mmCIF file of C-alpha atoms in Angstrom:
data_model
loop_
_atom_site.group_PDB
_atom_site.id
_atom_site.type_symbol
_atom_site.label_atom_id
_atom_site.label_comp_id
_atom_site.label_asym_id
_atom_site.label_seq_id
_atom_site.Cartn_x
_atom_site.Cartn_y
_atom_site.Cartn_z
ATOM 1 C CA MET K 1 110.752 -56.068 23.825
ATOM 2 C CA ALA K 2 109.105 -57.520 20.543
ATOM 3 C CA LYS K 3 110.676 -58.405 17.179
ATOM 4 C CA PRO K 4 108.297 -57.387 14.339
ATOM 5 C CA ARG K 5 107.172 -59.934 11.591
ATOM 6 C CA LYS K 6 105.626 -57.682 8.615
ATOM 7 C CA SER K 7 102.961 -58.578 6.369
ATOM 8 C CA LEU K 8 101.512 -61.979 5.364
ATOM 9 C CA ALA K 9 104.413 -63.420 3.777
ATOM 10 C CA ALA K 10 106.674 -62.550 6.756
ATOM 11 C CA LEU K 11 103.781 -64.337 9.037
ATOM 12 C CA VAL K 12 104.230 -67.366 7.287
ATOM 13 C CA ALA K 13 108.218 -67.357 7.310
ATOM 14 C CA GLY K 14 107.892 -66.414 11.107
ATOM 15 C CA LEU K 15 105.655 -69.217 11.914
ATOM 16 C CA VAL K 16 108.217 -71.722 10.411
ATOM 17 C CA LEU K 17 111.177 -69.868 12.463
ATOM 18 C CA LEU K 18 108.767 -70.358 15.588
ATOM 19 C CA ALA K 19 108.032 -74.071 15.110
ATOM 20 C CA GLY K 20 111.476 -74.881 16.447
ATOM 21 C CA SER K 21 111.597 -72.246 18.856
ATOM 22 C CA LEU K 22 108.394 -72.333 20.783
ATOM 23 C CA SER K 23 108.793 -73.826 24.331
ATOM 24 C CA ALA K 24 105.959 -76.036 25.497
ATOM 25 C CA SER K 25 104.467 -73.505 27.490
ATOM 26 C CA ALA K 26 104.638 -70.381 24.812
ATOM 27 C CA LYS K 27 101.368 -69.251 23.533
ATOM 28 C CA ASP K 28 100.062 -67.454 20.411
ATOM 29 C CA ILE K 29 97.866 -64.797 21.554
ATOM 30 C CA GLN K 30 95.165 -63.785 18.981
ATOM 31 C CA VAL K 31 94.263 -60.143 18.528
ATOM 32 C CA LYS K 32 91.386 -59.475 16.260
ATOM 33 C CA ILE K 33 91.290 -55.812 14.669
ATOM 34 C CA GLU K 34 87.459 -55.180 14.279
ATOM 35 C CA GLY K 35 84.904 -52.201 14.779
ATOM 36 C CA MET K 36 87.972 -49.690 14.837
ATOM 37 C CA SER K 37 89.050 -51.547 17.937
ATOM 38 C CA PHE K 38 91.715 -53.925 18.959
ATOM 39 C CA VAL K 39 90.122 -57.218 20.773
ATOM 40 C CA PRO K 40 91.232 -57.880 23.462
ATOM 41 C CA LYS K 41 92.128 -54.279 24.397
ATOM 42 C CA ASN K 42 94.528 -55.364 27.041
ATOM 43 C CA ILE K 43 97.093 -58.388 26.580
ATOM 44 C CA GLN K 44 98.745 -60.280 29.192
ATOM 45 C CA ALA K 45 102.014 -62.095 27.835
ATOM 46 C CA LYS K 46 104.840 -63.950 28.600
ATOM 47 C CA VAL K 47 108.185 -63.883 27.245
ATOM 48 C CA GLY K 48 108.337 -66.362 24.528
ATOM 49 C CA ASP K 49 104.591 -66.186 23.358
ATOM 50 C CA THR K 50 103.887 -64.550 19.903
ATOM 51 C CA ILE K 51 101.089 -62.043 19.273
ATOM 52 C CA THR K 52 99.230 -62.292 16.141
ATOM 53 C CA TRP K 53 96.878 -59.391 15.157
ATOM 54 C CA THR K 54 94.427 -60.085 12.044
ATOM 55 C CA ASN K 55 92.726 -57.122 10.672
ATOM 56 C CA GLN K 56 88.846 -58.260 10.300
ATOM 57 C CA ASP K 57 87.758 -54.640 10.081
ATOM 58 C CA ILE K 58 86.780 -52.840 6.744
ATOM 59 C CA LEU K 59 89.322 -50.150 6.411
ATOM 60 C CA PRO K 60 93.122 -50.677 6.574
ATOM 61 C CA HIS K 61 94.869 -50.347 10.080
ATOM 62 C CA THR K 62 98.274 -50.442 11.448
ATOM 63 C CA VAL K 63 99.720 -51.912 14.927
ATOM 64 C CA THR K 64 102.354 -49.488 16.043
ATOM 65 C CA ASP K 65 104.121 -48.688 19.401
ATOM 66 C CA LEU K 66 102.884 -45.169 20.224
ATOM 67 C CA LYS K 67 106.184 -44.303 21.885
ATOM 68 C CA LYS K 68 107.774 -41.353 20.166
ATOM 69 C CA SER K 69 111.256 -42.388 19.802
ATOM 70 C CA LYS K 70 112.582 -45.888 18.685
ATOM 71 C CA PRO K 71 108.869 -47.611 18.506
ATOM 72 C CA LEU K 72 109.514 -51.438 19.358
ATOM 73 C CA MET K 73 106.780 -52.430 16.713
ATOM 74 C CA ASN K 74 105.184 -51.187 13.398
ATOM 75 C CA SER K 75 103.222 -53.435 11.121
ATOM 76 C CA GLY K 76 102.861 -50.702 8.214
ATOM 77 C CA THR K 77 99.307 -50.779 6.926
ATOM 78 C CA LEU K 78 97.514 -53.936 7.241
ATOM 79 C CA LEU K 79 94.471 -54.370 4.622
ATOM 80 C CA PRO K 80 91.664 -55.945 5.474
ATOM 81 C CA GLY K 81 92.513 -59.907 6.091
ATOM 82 C CA ALA K 82 96.056 -59.062 6.514
ATOM 83 C CA SER K 83 97.956 -60.035 9.575
ATOM 84 C CA PHE K 84 101.044 -59.094 11.868
ATOM 85 C CA GLN K 85 102.831 -60.999 14.288
ATOM 86 C CA ILE K 86 105.728 -60.358 17.045
ATOM 87 C CA LYS K 87 107.478 -62.453 19.594
ATOM 88 C CA VAL K 88 107.700 -61.212 22.943
ATOM 89 C CA LEU K 89 111.636 -61.284 23.794
ATOM 90 C CA ARG K 90 111.427 -59.416 27.011
ATOM 91 C CA SER K 91 108.983 -58.157 29.535
ATOM 92 C CA GLY K 92 107.731 -54.650 29.420
ATOM 93 C CA ASN K 93 104.922 -52.745 28.617
ATOM 94 C CA ILE K 94 103.543 -51.546 25.112
ATOM 95 C CA HIS K 95 100.908 -48.893 24.609
ATOM 96 C CA TYR K 96 99.967 -49.177 20.901
ATOM 97 C CA GLY K 97 97.632 -48.130 18.451
ATOM 98 C CA CYS K 98 96.757 -47.571 14.860
ATOM 99 C CA LEU K 99 98.295 -44.511 13.172
ATOM 100 C CA LEU K 100 95.700 -44.119 10.430
ATOM 101 C CA HIS K 101 92.926 -43.768 13.172
ATOM 102 C CA PRO K 102 94.085 -42.001 16.502
ATOM 103 C CA THR K 103 91.150 -43.103 18.711
ATOM 104 C CA MET K 104 92.511 -46.879 18.499
ATOM 105 C CA SER K 105 94.680 -48.121 21.398
ATOM 106 C CA ALA K 106 95.640 -50.875 23.477
ATOM 107 C CA GLN K 107 98.329 -52.214 25.902
ATOM 108 C CA ILE K 108 100.507 -55.268 25.959
ATOM 109 C CA HIS K 109 101.816 -56.122 29.289
ATOM 110 C CA ALA K 110 104.607 -58.794 29.020
ATOM 111 C CA GLY K 111 106.148 -60.858 31.952
ATOM 112 C CA LYS K 112 108.708 -63.220 32.313
ATOM 113 C CA MET I 1 81.082 -20.646 10.857
ATOM 114 C CA LYS I 2 79.698 -23.446 13.277
ATOM 115 C CA PHE I 3 76.119 -21.911 12.830
ATOM 116 C CA PHE I 4 76.538 -22.114 9.061
ATOM 117 C CA ALA I 5 77.878 -25.695 9.499
ATOM 118 C CA LEU I 6 74.929 -26.885 11.436
ATOM 119 C CA SER I 7 72.211 -25.267 9.388
ATOM 120 C CA SER I 8 73.157 -26.860 6.370
ATOM 121 C CA LEU I 9 72.971 -30.326 8.295
ATOM 122 C CA SER I 10 69.445 -28.966 9.570
ATOM 123 C CA ILE I 11 68.399 -29.663 6.210
ATOM 124 C CA LEU I 12 69.196 -33.387 6.525
ATOM 125 C CA ALA I 13 67.203 -33.664 9.830
ATOM 126 C CA ILE I 14 64.084 -32.466 8.280
ATOM 127 C CA SER I 15 64.504 -34.965 5.339
ATOM 128 C CA LEU I 16 64.902 -37.770 7.624
ATOM 129 C CA SER I 17 61.925 -36.858 9.854
ATOM 130 C CA ALA I 18 60.100 -37.223 6.145
ATOM 131 C CA PHE I 19 61.025 -40.455 5.914
ATOM 132 C CA ALA I 20 60.444 -41.608 9.321
ATOM 133 C CA ALA I 21 56.901 -40.182 9.322
ATOM 134 C CA THR I 22 56.198 -42.790 6.501
ATOM 135 C CA GLN I 23 58.108 -45.933 6.383
ATOM 136 C CA GLY I 24 61.731 -45.137 6.130
ATOM 137 C CA PRO I 25 63.947 -45.520 3.082
ATOM 138 C CA ASN I 26 64.041 -48.723 1.072
ATOM 139 C CA ASP I 27 67.093 -50.872 0.299
ATOM 140 C CA ALA I 28 67.846 -48.862 -3.145
ATOM 141 C CA GLN I 29 67.388 -45.454 -1.265
ATOM 142 C CA ILE I 30 69.433 -46.445 1.651
ATOM 143 C CA ALA I 31 72.043 -47.767 -1.065
ATOM 144 C CA HIS I 32 72.119 -44.157 -2.656
ATOM 145 C CA ILE I 33 71.976 -42.461 0.859
ATOM 146 C CA VAL I 34 75.204 -44.591 1.639
ATOM 147 C CA VAL I 35 77.311 -43.627 -1.381
ATOM 148 C CA THR I 36 76.258 -40.157 -1.211
ATOM 149 C CA ALA I 37 77.307 -39.434 2.145
ATOM 150 C CA ASN I 38 80.634 -41.312 1.335
ATOM 151 C CA ALA I 39 81.072 -39.395 -1.929
ATOM 152 C CA ILE I 40 80.268 -35.728 -0.013
ATOM 153 C CA ASP I 41 82.984 -36.760 2.498
ATOM 154 C CA ILE I 42 85.692 -37.703 -0.134
ATOM 155 C CA ASP I 43 84.949 -34.339 -1.785
ATOM 156 C CA ALA I 44 85.690 -32.304 1.167
ATOM 157 C CA GLY I 45 88.802 -34.390 2.010
ATOM 158 C CA LYS I 46 90.234 -33.619 -1.244
ATOM 159 C CA LEU I 47 89.516 -30.129 -1.231
ATOM 160 C CA ALA I 48 91.012 -29.863 2.185
ATOM 161 C CA GLU I 49 94.046 -32.018 1.332
ATOM 162 C CA GLY I 50 95.050 -29.724 -1.248
ATOM 163 C CA LYS I 51 94.294 -26.579 0.608
ATOM 164 C CA THR I 52 95.365 -26.776 4.195
ATOM 165 C CA LYS I 53 98.803 -26.030 5.229
ATOM 166 C CA ASN I 54 98.395 -27.634 8.448
ATOM 167 C CA ALA I 55 99.780 -31.050 8.481
ATOM 168 C CA GLU I 56 97.109 -32.567 10.976
ATOM 169 C CA VAL I 57 94.339 -31.308 8.714
ATOM 170 C CA LYS I 58 96.168 -32.829 5.847
ATOM 171 C CA LYS I 59 96.559 -36.316 7.338
ATOM 172 C CA PHE I 60 92.813 -35.961 8.736
ATOM 173 C CA ALA I 61 91.939 -34.909 5.401
ATOM 174 C CA GLN I 62 93.753 -37.810 3.419
ATOM 175 C CA GLN I 63 92.545 -40.370 5.912
ATOM 176 C CA MET I 64 88.792 -39.708 4.989
ATOM 177 C CA VAL I 65 89.511 -39.837 1.324
ATOM 178 C CA THR I 66 91.085 -43.232 2.000
ATOM 179 C CA ASP I 67 88.237 -44.624 4.314
ATOM 180 C CA HIS I 68 85.497 -43.339 2.521
ATOM 181 C CA SER I 69 86.632 -44.357 -0.607
ATOM 182 C CA ALA I 70 87.185 -48.135 0.896
ATOM 183 C CA VAL I 71 83.587 -48.132 2.319
ATOM 184 C CA ASN I 72 82.098 -46.709 -1.144
ATOM 185 C CA GLU I 73 83.956 -49.465 -3.179
ATOM 186 C CA GLN I 74 82.582 -51.928 -0.502
ATOM 187 C CA ALA I 75 79.224 -50.259 -0.796
ATOM 188 C CA GLY I 76 79.083 -50.297 -4.581
ATOM 189 C CA ALA I 77 80.293 -53.943 -4.697
ATOM 190 C CA LEU I 78 77.489 -55.229 -2.405
ATOM 191 C CA ALA I 79 74.814 -53.185 -4.734
ATOM 192 C CA LYS I 80 76.263 -54.960 -7.711
ATOM 193 C CA LYS I 81 76.243 -58.356 -6.151
ATOM 194 C CA LEU I 82 72.566 -57.467 -4.827
ATOM 195 C CA GLY I 83 71.435 -56.444 -7.919
ATOM 196 C CA VAL I 84 70.059 -53.310 -6.158
ATOM 197 C CA THR I 85 70.305 -49.861 -8.006
ATOM 198 C CA PRO I 86 71.018 -47.134 -5.995
ATOM 199 C CA GLU I 87 67.713 -44.671 -5.914
ATOM 200 C CA ASP I 88 67.965 -41.064 -5.693
ATOM 201 C CA ASN I 89 65.812 -39.732 -2.867
ATOM 202 C CA ASP I 90 65.105 -36.762 -0.742
ATOM 203 C CA THR I 91 67.629 -37.319 1.709
ATOM 204 C CA SER I 92 70.446 -37.690 -0.548
ATOM 205 C CA LYS I 93 69.291 -34.388 -2.323
ATOM 206 C CA SER I 94 69.655 -33.084 1.282
ATOM 207 C CA LEU I 95 72.973 -34.175 1.677
ATOM 208 C CA GLN I 96 74.028 -32.954 -1.419
ATOM 209 C CA THR I 97 72.693 -29.412 -0.997
ATOM 210 C CA GLY I 98 74.680 -29.033 2.137
ATOM 211 C CA ALA I 99 77.624 -30.364 0.397
ATOM 212 C CA THR I 100 77.341 -27.696 -2.177
ATOM 213 C CA GLU I 101 76.976 -24.914 0.527
ATOM 214 C CA ASN I 102 79.957 -26.396 2.529
ATOM 215 C CA ILE I 103 82.238 -26.530 -0.280
ATOM 216 C CA SER I 104 81.445 -23.174 -1.557
ATOM 217 C CA LYS I 105 82.054 -21.918 2.167
ATOM 218 C CA LEU I 106 85.413 -23.449 2.031
ATOM 219 C CA ASN I 107 86.291 -22.214 -1.313
ATOM 220 C CA SER I 108 85.875 -18.530 0.286
ATOM 221 C CA LEU I 109 88.102 -19.488 3.079
ATOM 222 C CA SER I 110 91.815 -19.802 3.470
ATOM 223 C CA GLY I 111 94.519 -20.558 6.231
ATOM 224 C CA ALA I 112 93.557 -21.027 9.820
ATOM 225 C CA ALA I 113 89.978 -20.120 9.003
ATOM 226 C CA PHE I 114 89.985 -22.822 6.549
ATOM 227 C CA ASP I 115 91.119 -25.415 8.483
ATOM 228 C CA LYS I 116 88.699 -24.265 11.151
ATOM 229 C CA GLU I 117 85.534 -24.554 9.312
ATOM 230 C CA TYR I 118 86.553 -27.824 7.522
ATOM 231 C CA VAL I 119 86.953 -29.730 10.720
ATOM 232 C CA ALA I 120 83.960 -28.094 12.332
ATOM 233 C CA HIS I 121 81.945 -29.258 9.524
ATOM 234 C CA GLU I 122 83.568 -32.596 9.658
ATOM 235 C CA VAL I 123 82.436 -32.752 13.605
ATOM 236 C CA ALA I 124 78.680 -31.876 12.470
ATOM 237 C CA TYR I 125 78.683 -33.881 9.426
ATOM 238 C CA HIS I 126 79.767 -37.168 11.041
ATOM 239 C CA GLN I 127 77.342 -36.625 13.891
ATOM 240 C CA ALA I 128 74.428 -36.418 11.557
ATOM 241 C CA VAL I 129 75.784 -39.351 9.573
ATOM 242 C CA LEU I 130 75.917 -41.419 12.875
ATOM 243 C CA ASP I 131 72.592 -40.194 13.834
ATOM 244 C CA THR I 132 71.297 -41.075 10.302
ATOM 245 C CA ILE I 133 72.568 -44.577 10.688
ATOM 246 C CA ASP I 134 71.158 -45.217 14.026
ATOM 247 C CA LYS I 135 67.807 -43.947 13.621
ATOM 248 C CA THR I 136 67.172 -44.464 9.964
ATOM 249 C CA LEU I 137 69.479 -46.447 7.925
ATOM 250 C CA ILE I 138 70.116 -49.507 10.283
ATOM 251 C CA PRO I 139 66.511 -49.650 11.475
ATOM 252 C CA SER I 140 64.914 -49.542 7.761
ATOM 253 C CA ALA I 141 67.169 -51.740 5.941
ATOM 254 C CA THR I 142 65.923 -55.201 5.085
ATOM 255 C CA ASN I 143 68.643 -56.754 3.103
ATOM 256 C CA GLY I 144 70.618 -58.428 5.834
ATOM 257 C CA GLU I 145 74.006 -57.760 3.824
ATOM 258 C CA LEU I 146 73.066 -54.478 3.365
ATOM 259 C CA LYS I 147 72.090 -54.196 7.089
ATOM 260 C CA ALA I 148 75.488 -55.822 8.056
ATOM 261 C CA LEU I 149 77.827 -53.451 6.017
ATOM 262 C CA ILE I 150 76.074 -50.614 7.518
ATOM 263 C CA VAL I 151 76.597 -51.935 11.016
ATOM 264 C CA LYS I 152 80.212 -52.337 10.151
ATOM 265 C CA VAL I 153 80.757 -49.191 8.758
ATOM 266 C CA ARG I 154 79.094 -47.335 12.142
ATOM 267 C CA PRO I 155 82.134 -47.633 14.537
ATOM 268 C CA ALA I 156 84.232 -46.155 11.440
ATOM 269 C CA ILE I 157 82.077 -42.869 11.224
ATOM 270 C CA ALA I 158 82.058 -42.666 15.212
ATOM 271 C CA ALA I 159 86.028 -42.938 15.073
ATOM 272 C CA HIS I 160 86.231 -40.281 12.214
ATOM 273 C CA LEU I 161 83.875 -38.152 14.680
ATOM 274 C CA GLY I 162 86.257 -38.822 17.587
ATOM 275 C CA HIS I 163 89.192 -37.920 15.538
ATOM 276 C CA ALA I 164 87.419 -34.791 13.989
ATOM 277 C CA LYS I 165 86.736 -33.443 17.754
ATOM 278 C CA MET I 166 90.327 -34.044 18.746
ATOM 279 C CA LEU I 167 91.090 -32.158 16.005
ATOM 280 C CA ASP I 168 88.672 -29.449 16.504
ATOM 281 C CA ALA I 169 89.639 -28.911 19.944
ATOM 282 C CA LYS I 170 93.151 -28.619 19.172
ATOM 283 C CA LEU I 171 92.386 -26.236 16.466
ATOM 284 C CA SER I 172 90.328 -23.797 19.000
ATOM 285 C CA GLY I 173 92.937 -24.262 21.528
ATOM 286 C CA LYS I 174 90.879 -26.371 23.993
ATOM 287 C CA LYS I 175 91.349 -29.605 25.392
ATOM 288 C CA SER I 176 89.667 -32.509 23.736
ATOM 289 C CA HIS I 177 87.466 -34.849 25.833
ATOM 290 C CA ALA I 178 87.394 -37.511 22.860
ATOM 291 C CA HIS I 179 89.314 -40.294 23.286
ATOM 292 C CA LYS I 180 92.832 -40.258 21.882
ATOM 293 C CA HIS I 181 95.435 -43.241 21.944
ATOM 294 C CA GLY I 182 94.364 -43.745 25.967
#
């Protein structure tokens, strides 16, 4: 479903690639990681949209598909201030969370 | 085991009542309480990390060390920026007394008994710290940046409490009511 782009350097590279590929209707959905939560908790996205997480919390976190086999995305450790971005490639749902803090989770609902 | 864990934390409750009865800790004392509380959980985490054979307990302990170290780094940096020298006080002393008792108890245990006592204490400890934050530290802090840091730390303590409860339930063979990736 999602093509992961890791770390801030990858985010910059990703933005260059996206500049030529974003359709007029594609959105960049922003998610804040703060207060040990993903805000907003539920994302409605469409194929072609990008989703960008920014860690505005005081602790490191991850953005990881919680599916046990073949997770569709994993940011690795995001330090405070770091960002992670994916592009939605197909429809589906992802239940994701932080591998470091198991009380944190959220959902992506992607349609066509 | 849980009685022991709770009785040492009752010392903290009495100490905080003494503060509440007067005017609450000042900012320098608050800074000392924050640093002490973090250092205590770092020490307990390092002990557990080295002693446990349970992968989940080890992972939890490692996270406590990482997270509380990160918070202490920020607390220390803020204290330096504000020119505040953390001031020792009865609450910090109470926390330290409880910590010494806890470490002594943990050192006498091994295997599953160690894991259960460590995690049970982490539940009680994080609840006590959360109560201290809500009832004393946030209301008493006068410097805006110090108050903001404590407010920002609060969700981390609550999340640690949730994680500890989940682990405690698992070690006890009970279903946890604490939220997990849900």
